[in-house]
Short mmCIF file of C-alpha atoms and ligand atoms in Angstrom, two decimals:
data_model
loop_
_atom_site.label_atom_id
_atom_site.label_comp_id
_atom_site.label_asym_id
_atom_site.label_seq_id
_atom_site.Cartn_x
_atom_site.Cartn_y
_atom_site.Cartn_z
CA MET A 1 48.29 43.35 -36.90
CA TYR A 2 47.09 40.02 -38.25
CA ASP A 3 45.55 37.20 -36.21
CA LEU A 4 47.66 34.58 -37.96
CA VAL A 5 50.43 34.46 -40.54
CA ILE A 6 51.13 31.12 -42.24
CA LYS A 7 54.73 31.28 -43.45
CA ASN A 8 56.41 29.62 -46.43
CA CYS A 9 53.57 27.51 -47.82
CA LEU A 10 52.87 26.55 -51.39
CA VAL A 11 49.91 28.44 -52.87
CA ASN A 12 49.22 27.92 -56.58
CA ASP A 13 52.77 26.76 -57.36
CA ALA A 14 54.56 29.58 -55.48
CA VAL A 15 56.00 29.49 -51.96
CA THR A 16 54.53 32.42 -50.07
CA ASP A 17 52.85 33.60 -46.84
CA ILE A 18 49.14 33.85 -45.99
CA ALA A 19 47.86 36.49 -43.56
CA VAL A 20 44.57 35.89 -41.74
CA ALA A 21 42.46 38.50 -39.95
CA ASN A 22 38.86 38.39 -38.68
CA GLY A 23 38.24 34.96 -40.19
CA LYS A 24 39.32 36.01 -43.69
CA ILE A 25 42.42 35.67 -45.83
CA ALA A 26 43.68 39.26 -45.57
CA ALA A 27 46.72 38.98 -47.85
CA ILE A 28 48.91 36.53 -49.74
CA GLY A 29 52.56 37.40 -50.41
CA SER A 30 55.71 38.11 -48.47
CA ILE A 31 54.36 39.25 -45.10
CA SER A 32 56.50 40.83 -42.41
CA ASP A 33 53.76 42.57 -40.38
CA ALA A 34 53.18 41.54 -36.79
CA ALA A 35 50.72 38.75 -36.04
CA THR A 36 49.24 37.23 -32.90
CA GLU A 37 50.41 33.83 -34.14
CA THR A 38 52.92 32.76 -36.77
CA PHE A 39 52.80 29.22 -38.17
CA ASP A 40 55.69 27.74 -40.13
CA ALA A 41 54.23 25.81 -43.08
CA SER A 42 57.53 25.04 -44.83
CA GLY A 43 57.09 21.92 -46.98
CA MET A 44 53.29 22.27 -46.97
CA ALA A 45 50.71 23.29 -49.58
CA ALA A 46 47.61 25.35 -48.80
CA LEU A 47 44.39 24.15 -50.41
CA PRO A 48 40.68 24.72 -49.76
CA PRO A 49 39.30 22.10 -47.35
CA PHE A 50 36.26 19.86 -47.80
CA TYR A 51 32.54 20.57 -47.26
CA ASN A 52 30.60 17.35 -46.65
CA THR A 53 27.01 17.98 -47.73
CA HIS A 54 25.23 14.87 -46.48
CA THR A 55 25.90 13.24 -43.12
CA HIS A 56 24.25 11.60 -40.15
CA ALA A 57 27.26 12.32 -37.95
CA ALA A 58 26.34 10.50 -34.74
CA MET A 59 26.13 7.23 -36.67
CA THR A 60 29.83 6.85 -35.80
CA LEU A 61 28.31 4.98 -32.82
CA LEU A 62 26.65 2.47 -35.19
CA ARG A 63 29.51 1.84 -37.62
CA SER A 64 29.51 -1.78 -38.81
CA CYS A 65 26.45 -2.71 -36.72
CA ALA A 66 24.56 -4.10 -39.74
CA GLU A 67 26.13 -4.89 -43.09
CA ASP A 68 25.28 -6.21 -46.56
CA MET A 69 21.56 -5.39 -46.62
CA GLU A 70 19.01 -3.68 -48.83
CA LEU A 71 18.20 -0.08 -47.77
CA PHE A 72 14.68 -0.57 -46.39
CA ASP A 73 15.55 -3.78 -44.48
CA TRP A 74 18.71 -2.11 -43.15
CA LEU A 75 16.83 0.99 -41.95
CA SER A 76 13.65 -0.59 -40.57
CA ASN A 77 15.01 -3.73 -38.96
CA HIS A 78 18.46 -2.69 -37.81
CA ILE A 79 19.25 1.04 -37.73
CA TRP A 80 16.01 2.57 -36.45
CA PRO A 81 15.60 0.10 -33.53
CA ILE A 82 19.10 0.96 -32.22
CA GLU A 83 18.62 4.68 -32.81
CA ALA A 84 15.47 4.56 -30.67
CA LYS A 85 17.74 3.78 -27.69
CA LEU A 86 20.15 6.69 -28.17
CA THR A 87 20.14 9.44 -25.53
CA GLU A 88 20.83 13.13 -26.07
CA GLU A 89 24.30 12.65 -24.50
CA ASP A 90 25.03 9.64 -26.75
CA ILE A 91 24.27 11.70 -29.85
CA TYR A 92 26.46 14.55 -28.62
CA ILE A 93 29.39 12.15 -28.13
CA GLY A 94 28.76 10.38 -31.46
CA THR A 95 28.72 13.71 -33.30
CA ARG A 96 31.83 14.90 -31.47
CA MET A 97 33.55 11.67 -32.52
CA ALA A 98 32.50 12.36 -36.12
CA THR A 99 34.01 15.86 -35.95
CA ILE A 100 37.38 14.30 -35.03
CA GLU A 101 37.26 11.96 -38.02
CA MET A 102 36.18 14.74 -40.36
CA ILE A 103 38.82 17.19 -39.14
CA ARG A 104 41.55 14.55 -39.55
CA SER A 105 40.49 14.04 -43.17
CA GLY A 106 40.31 17.76 -44.03
CA THR A 107 36.61 18.59 -43.64
CA VAL A 108 35.53 21.92 -42.12
CA TYR A 109 31.75 21.70 -42.73
CA PHE A 110 29.04 19.07 -42.67
CA ASN A 111 25.33 19.14 -43.48
CA ASP A 112 23.76 16.91 -40.85
CA SER A 113 20.39 15.28 -40.45
CA TYR A 114 19.90 13.34 -37.23
CA TRP A 115 17.83 12.87 -34.12
CA MET A 116 18.11 15.51 -31.37
CA PRO A 117 20.06 18.07 -33.41
CA GLN A 118 20.54 20.15 -30.26
CA SER A 119 23.20 17.54 -29.36
CA GLY A 120 24.82 17.94 -32.77
CA LEU A 121 24.78 21.71 -32.29
CA ARG A 122 26.63 21.38 -28.97
CA ALA A 123 29.26 19.12 -30.59
CA VAL A 124 29.74 21.39 -33.59
CA ARG A 125 30.18 24.49 -31.45
CA GLU A 126 32.85 22.74 -29.38
CA SER A 127 34.69 21.54 -32.49
CA GLY A 128 34.89 24.96 -34.19
CA MET A 129 33.60 23.47 -37.47
CA ARG A 130 30.91 24.89 -39.72
CA ALA A 131 27.66 22.92 -40.04
CA THR A 132 24.06 22.90 -41.10
CA LEU A 133 21.99 21.17 -38.40
CA GLY A 134 18.71 19.72 -39.56
CA LEU A 135 15.45 19.45 -37.67
CA LEU A 136 14.52 15.86 -38.52
CA TYR A 137 10.98 14.89 -39.56
CA LEU A 138 10.40 11.16 -39.80
CA CYS A 139 7.46 8.72 -39.68
CA ASN A 140 5.11 11.23 -38.18
CA PRO A 141 1.95 10.91 -40.24
CA SER A 142 -0.28 12.51 -37.61
CA GLY A 143 1.45 15.85 -38.09
CA ASP A 144 1.82 16.24 -34.33
CA VAL A 145 5.10 17.69 -33.14
CA PRO A 146 6.48 15.53 -30.30
CA ASP A 147 8.13 17.22 -27.30
CA ALA A 148 11.61 16.08 -28.37
CA ALA A 149 11.17 17.87 -31.70
CA ARG A 150 9.99 21.03 -29.92
CA ILE A 151 13.16 21.09 -27.78
CA ALA A 152 15.31 20.58 -30.88
CA ASN A 153 13.43 23.28 -32.74
CA GLU A 154 13.99 25.79 -29.93
CA ALA A 155 17.75 25.05 -29.90
CA LEU A 156 17.99 25.44 -33.66
CA LEU A 157 15.92 28.63 -33.67
CA GLU A 158 18.23 30.08 -31.04
CA ALA A 159 21.25 29.15 -33.23
CA HIS A 160 19.56 30.63 -36.31
CA ASN A 161 18.73 33.87 -34.53
CA ALA A 162 22.26 34.15 -33.10
CA GLN A 163 23.48 34.65 -36.70
CA ASP A 164 26.61 32.62 -35.99
CA VAL A 165 28.48 32.50 -39.32
CA LEU A 166 29.49 28.89 -38.68
CA ILE A 167 25.99 27.49 -38.07
CA ASN A 168 23.08 27.12 -40.49
CA VAL A 169 19.85 25.37 -39.68
CA ALA A 170 17.60 23.30 -41.91
CA HIS A 171 14.29 21.54 -41.98
CA ALA A 172 15.28 17.94 -42.61
CA PRO A 173 12.31 15.81 -43.69
CA HIS A 174 13.87 12.34 -44.01
CA ALA A 175 12.33 11.41 -47.39
CA ILE A 176 9.07 11.52 -49.32
CA TYR A 177 8.21 7.98 -48.17
CA THR A 178 8.58 8.77 -44.46
CA VAL A 179 7.00 12.24 -44.30
CA SER A 180 3.45 13.08 -45.35
CA GLU A 181 2.53 15.55 -48.08
CA ASP A 182 0.88 17.88 -45.53
CA ILE A 183 4.10 18.11 -43.53
CA LEU A 184 6.19 18.66 -46.67
CA ARG A 185 3.88 21.51 -47.74
CA ASN A 186 4.04 22.92 -44.22
CA ILE A 187 7.85 22.85 -44.32
CA ALA A 188 7.85 24.71 -47.65
CA SER A 189 5.74 27.50 -46.17
CA MET A 190 7.86 27.56 -42.97
CA MET A 191 11.00 27.96 -45.13
CA GLU A 192 9.55 31.14 -46.60
CA ARG A 193 9.07 32.57 -43.11
CA ASP A 194 12.06 31.29 -41.14
CA GLY A 195 14.83 31.31 -43.74
CA PHE A 196 15.98 27.77 -42.83
CA GLN A 197 17.55 25.52 -45.44
CA CYS A 198 16.04 22.15 -46.43
CA HIS A 199 17.83 18.77 -46.44
CA ILE A 200 16.07 15.66 -47.76
CA HIS A 201 16.92 12.25 -49.23
CA ALA A 202 15.52 12.25 -52.78
CA ALA A 203 15.43 9.81 -55.69
CA GLU A 204 17.79 7.47 -53.84
CA THR A 205 16.39 4.14 -55.02
CA ALA A 206 14.38 2.80 -57.96
CA LYS A 207 11.70 1.66 -55.48
CA GLU A 208 11.25 5.21 -54.20
CA VAL A 209 10.66 6.44 -57.78
CA GLU A 210 8.27 3.58 -58.57
CA ASP A 211 6.22 4.10 -55.38
CA CYS A 212 6.14 7.86 -55.90
CA ARG A 213 4.85 7.52 -59.45
CA LYS A 214 2.06 5.21 -58.15
CA GLU A 215 1.04 7.46 -55.27
CA HIS A 216 1.43 10.89 -56.84
CA ASN A 217 -0.12 10.88 -60.33
CA GLY A 218 2.93 9.60 -62.17
CA MET A 219 5.28 12.21 -60.73
CA THR A 220 8.94 11.44 -60.01
CA PRO A 221 10.23 12.29 -56.49
CA ILE A 222 11.80 15.52 -57.81
CA GLU A 223 8.58 16.53 -59.63
CA TYR A 224 6.60 15.74 -56.48
CA LEU A 225 8.97 17.72 -54.22
CA ASP A 226 8.80 20.61 -56.69
CA SER A 227 4.99 20.45 -56.64
CA VAL A 228 4.98 20.93 -52.86
CA GLY A 229 7.45 23.84 -53.10
CA LEU A 230 10.54 22.17 -51.69
CA VAL A 231 12.96 22.42 -54.61
CA ASN A 232 14.68 25.78 -54.32
CA GLU A 233 18.08 27.44 -53.87
CA ARG A 234 18.17 26.53 -50.16
CA THR A 235 17.44 22.83 -50.71
CA MET A 236 19.97 19.98 -50.54
CA LEU A 237 18.68 16.87 -52.34
CA ALA A 238 20.69 13.92 -51.09
CA HIS A 239 21.54 11.09 -53.52
CA CYS A 240 19.52 11.89 -56.71
CA VAL A 241 20.60 8.55 -58.17
CA HIS A 242 17.46 8.08 -60.27
CA LEU A 243 16.81 11.29 -62.20
CA THR A 244 15.08 11.96 -65.50
CA ASP A 245 16.13 14.77 -67.85
CA HIS A 246 13.09 16.69 -66.59
CA ASP A 247 14.24 16.20 -62.96
CA ARG A 248 17.68 17.61 -63.80
CA GLU A 249 16.06 20.55 -65.60
CA ILE A 250 13.90 21.30 -62.51
CA ILE A 251 16.87 21.08 -60.11
CA ALA A 252 19.01 23.36 -62.30
CA ARG A 253 16.23 25.90 -62.88
CA ARG A 254 15.35 26.08 -59.18
CA GLY A 255 19.02 26.39 -58.15
CA ALA A 256 18.73 23.46 -55.72
CA PHE A 257 21.81 21.47 -54.67
CA ILE A 258 22.52 17.77 -55.16
CA ALA A 259 24.56 15.86 -52.56
CA HIS A 260 26.32 13.10 -54.49
CA ASN A 261 27.12 10.12 -52.19
CA PRO A 262 28.90 7.59 -54.40
CA VAL A 263 30.14 5.20 -51.68
CA SER A 264 26.80 4.90 -49.88
CA ASN A 265 24.97 4.42 -53.18
CA LEU A 266 27.32 1.62 -54.19
CA LYS A 267 27.26 -0.06 -50.78
CA LEU A 268 23.46 -0.08 -50.54
CA CYS A 269 23.24 -0.91 -54.24
CA SER A 270 21.00 2.09 -54.80
CA GLY A 271 22.51 2.79 -58.21
CA VAL A 272 25.05 5.24 -59.62
CA PHE A 273 24.45 8.99 -59.90
CA ASP A 274 25.11 10.34 -63.40
CA PHE A 275 27.62 13.07 -62.59
CA GLU A 276 28.33 14.21 -66.15
CA ARG A 277 24.62 14.51 -67.07
CA ALA A 278 23.91 16.54 -63.92
CA LYS A 279 26.90 18.77 -64.64
CA ALA A 280 25.83 19.27 -68.27
CA ALA A 281 22.30 20.16 -67.12
CA GLY A 282 23.71 22.92 -64.90
CA CYS A 283 22.84 21.31 -61.55
CA ARG A 284 24.76 22.46 -58.48
CA VAL A 285 26.49 19.21 -57.53
CA THR A 286 28.23 18.78 -54.16
CA LEU A 287 29.77 15.77 -52.41
CA GLY A 288 28.76 13.96 -49.23
CA THR A 289 29.64 10.78 -47.40
CA ASP A 290 26.26 9.90 -45.86
CA GLY A 291 26.44 8.27 -42.39
CA THR A 292 29.11 5.87 -41.22
CA SER A 293 26.68 2.95 -41.23
CA SER A 294 26.34 3.16 -45.00
CA ASN A 295 29.81 4.24 -46.09
CA ASN A 296 31.57 3.50 -43.53
CA SER A 297 33.97 6.44 -43.57
CA LEU A 298 33.55 10.18 -43.25
CA SER A 299 36.64 10.83 -45.38
CA MET A 300 35.99 13.09 -48.35
CA LEU A 301 39.32 11.84 -49.76
CA ASP A 302 37.78 8.39 -50.26
CA GLU A 303 34.56 9.93 -51.52
CA MET A 304 36.35 11.92 -54.25
CA LYS A 305 37.98 8.77 -55.59
CA PHE A 306 34.66 6.95 -55.83
CA ALA A 307 33.04 10.03 -57.42
CA ALA A 308 35.71 10.05 -60.11
CA LEU A 309 35.56 6.30 -60.74
CA SER A 310 31.76 6.05 -60.76
CA ALA A 311 31.49 9.02 -63.17
CA LYS A 312 33.88 7.26 -65.59
CA LEU A 313 31.95 3.99 -65.34
CA THR A 314 28.56 5.69 -65.87
CA ALA A 315 29.73 7.75 -68.85
CA ASN A 316 31.83 4.83 -70.16
CA SER A 317 34.65 7.30 -70.66
CA PRO A 318 37.94 7.90 -68.82
CA ARG A 319 37.49 11.59 -69.63
CA ALA A 320 34.44 11.80 -67.31
CA GLY A 321 34.80 12.59 -63.59
CA ARG A 322 37.91 14.72 -64.07
CA VAL A 323 39.99 15.36 -60.96
CA THR A 324 39.47 19.13 -61.10
CA ASP A 325 35.67 18.66 -61.28
CA VAL A 326 35.66 16.16 -58.43
CA PHE A 327 37.86 18.36 -56.24
CA ARG A 328 35.61 21.34 -57.02
CA ILE A 329 32.38 19.59 -55.94
CA ALA A 330 34.10 18.49 -52.70
CA THR A 331 35.28 22.04 -51.93
CA ALA A 332 33.78 25.09 -53.66
CA GLY A 333 30.58 23.21 -54.56
CA GLY A 334 29.74 22.46 -50.94
CA CYS A 335 30.79 25.77 -49.46
CA ALA A 336 28.13 27.50 -51.57
CA PHE A 337 25.48 25.60 -49.55
CA ALA A 338 27.42 26.14 -46.31
CA GLY A 339 27.10 29.88 -46.88
CA ALA A 340 30.88 30.29 -46.68
CA ASP A 341 32.61 32.58 -49.15
CA ALA A 342 35.49 30.13 -49.46
CA GLY A 343 36.55 27.29 -51.75
CA SER A 344 39.82 28.83 -52.92
CA ILE A 345 42.95 30.31 -51.35
CA GLU A 346 42.58 33.97 -52.30
CA ALA A 347 42.69 37.30 -50.47
CA GLY A 348 39.21 38.30 -49.34
CA LYS A 349 37.91 34.72 -49.04
CA ALA A 350 36.99 33.09 -45.73
CA ALA A 351 40.09 31.62 -44.07
CA ASP A 352 39.17 27.94 -44.51
CA ILE A 353 42.54 26.34 -45.25
CA MET A 354 43.88 22.78 -45.44
CA LEU A 355 47.66 22.39 -45.12
CA ILE A 356 49.04 19.32 -46.91
CA ASP A 357 52.36 17.79 -45.85
CA LEU A 358 54.26 17.51 -49.13
CA LYS A 359 56.83 15.25 -47.47
CA HIS A 360 54.24 12.44 -47.32
CA PRO A 361 55.64 9.43 -49.25
CA VAL A 362 52.64 9.22 -51.61
CA LEU A 363 53.25 12.81 -52.73
CA CYS A 364 56.90 12.45 -53.74
CA ALA A 365 56.34 12.27 -57.53
CA GLY A 366 54.89 15.74 -57.39
CA TYR A 367 53.22 16.02 -60.81
CA ASP A 368 49.69 16.93 -59.77
CA LEU A 369 48.72 17.47 -56.14
CA ILE A 370 44.94 17.51 -56.80
CA SER A 371 45.14 14.23 -58.67
CA ASP A 372 47.23 12.71 -55.86
CA LEU A 373 44.57 13.74 -53.33
CA VAL A 374 41.65 12.43 -55.41
CA TYR A 375 43.18 9.06 -56.28
CA ALA A 376 45.66 8.38 -53.48
CA GLY A 377 44.62 10.76 -50.69
CA GLU A 378 45.08 9.70 -47.07
CA PRO A 379 44.12 11.64 -43.94
CA ASP A 380 47.71 11.63 -42.65
CA MET A 381 48.71 13.87 -45.57
CA ILE A 382 46.83 16.64 -43.77
CA ASP A 383 49.06 18.40 -41.23
CA SER A 384 46.74 21.20 -40.17
CA LEU A 385 43.22 22.46 -40.77
CA ILE A 386 41.89 25.99 -40.36
CA CYS A 387 38.22 27.04 -40.31
CA ASP A 388 37.13 30.67 -40.18
CA GLY A 389 40.72 31.66 -39.36
CA LYS A 390 41.10 29.27 -36.40
CA PHE A 391 42.99 25.99 -36.17
CA LEU A 392 40.79 22.91 -35.83
CA MET A 393 43.94 20.76 -36.02
CA LYS A 394 47.54 21.95 -35.72
CA ASN A 395 50.47 19.67 -36.63
CA ARG A 396 47.99 16.75 -36.44
CA ILE A 397 46.86 17.59 -32.90
CA ILE A 398 43.15 18.14 -32.20
CA PRO A 399 42.40 19.52 -28.72
CA GLY A 400 40.41 17.07 -26.56
CA GLU A 401 40.70 14.15 -28.98
CA ALA A 402 41.73 11.48 -26.44
CA GLU A 403 38.84 12.36 -24.08
CA ILE A 404 36.30 12.27 -26.91
CA ILE A 405 37.49 8.85 -28.13
CA ALA A 406 37.35 7.47 -24.56
CA ALA A 407 33.79 8.76 -24.11
CA ALA A 408 32.71 7.33 -27.49
CA ARG A 409 34.15 3.92 -26.60
CA LYS A 410 32.01 3.86 -23.44
CA VAL A 411 28.82 4.73 -25.33
CA CYS A 412 29.52 2.11 -28.01
CA ALA A 413 30.16 -0.57 -25.38
CA LYS A 414 26.78 0.29 -23.78
CA LEU A 415 24.95 0.19 -27.13
CA ARG A 416 26.42 -3.21 -28.00
CA THR A 417 24.95 -4.65 -24.79
CA LEU A 418 21.51 -3.17 -25.61
CA SER A 419 21.29 -4.47 -29.18
ZN1 LIG B 501 21.47 9.75 -45.69
#
């Protein structure tokens, strides 16, 4: 008896059935055994879904609030003052709103760094998605832990100890320029004890590299983070736009992950990540959108296109940023950090499945589905989305969507009057 049988869908060029049991793909082939639920996927293709490895999900509430600025001006004078007014409930609703947008565009996992992660945790659990929730450290040079951080830490510890396969937790120091060396070293030693992951912005701008070299004996941000023990196989380094060959060698040797955020980097004019060099160096590259104030979309479909185009521009070659590589970093690359044994539609893998409607007008030529998704992908191509064997969206319906949008509209209206 299976939990779910998906009938008549295209898997690797053959129309077949997929059986799901206990959150895993139990079998692929002609399946006639009984199932709790049968889903007719005629005219659809099954593909691995997306794993978004760098987000600030609740920033859906701040989308378009400040545009066309340099990163430090944008953060200090616009974003942080509004964020200081957000309540725990606001952040829950903003994150829930983000889960709707991500599910619609085929994402089953996000690696989040934001204030009051206990609110993010509540939203993620309701959505059924996978996530890494980060305990944020920011502008706290005294080393004191404020009460709000203690509450968040307790919620995350509870989630960590519950061993929920969908939830990971991370220490999320914002960046080397907003968190002191003592705290970074403390986080590295905590990671050894608590088994959390680490999520940090690193080498995002030329200014960050310049300041780091001045303050830390000529070291680059990656060399500095490595010197404090924070570059390891549980670390997600977001951006990595400005890397030296030595930085790439450190990241590859330590087995750390890079979250490539091409749209945010272009929008904030931070620079362009060298995808082909990182790949050649053996770095574990993944794909993220960053928050909706610096993107302004959470769609990994858009992000893949920019990853492909920026890789070609950087390498000055149309052979760079190949569609298969870009699709891989958006899927299998990210699920390695998510701790999900997924990233392909195969028996034995976790049942994370995206069902694409092949009747969509953009898909009628039918030469190469992956290429069509990377270069012309739209969220309404995605009919259904399954995470850990359960539907997050079925025939384009997400449970509770209308209520969540209504609640988010109210919060946004309130925030606009406060700013
Ligand atoms: Zn970010």
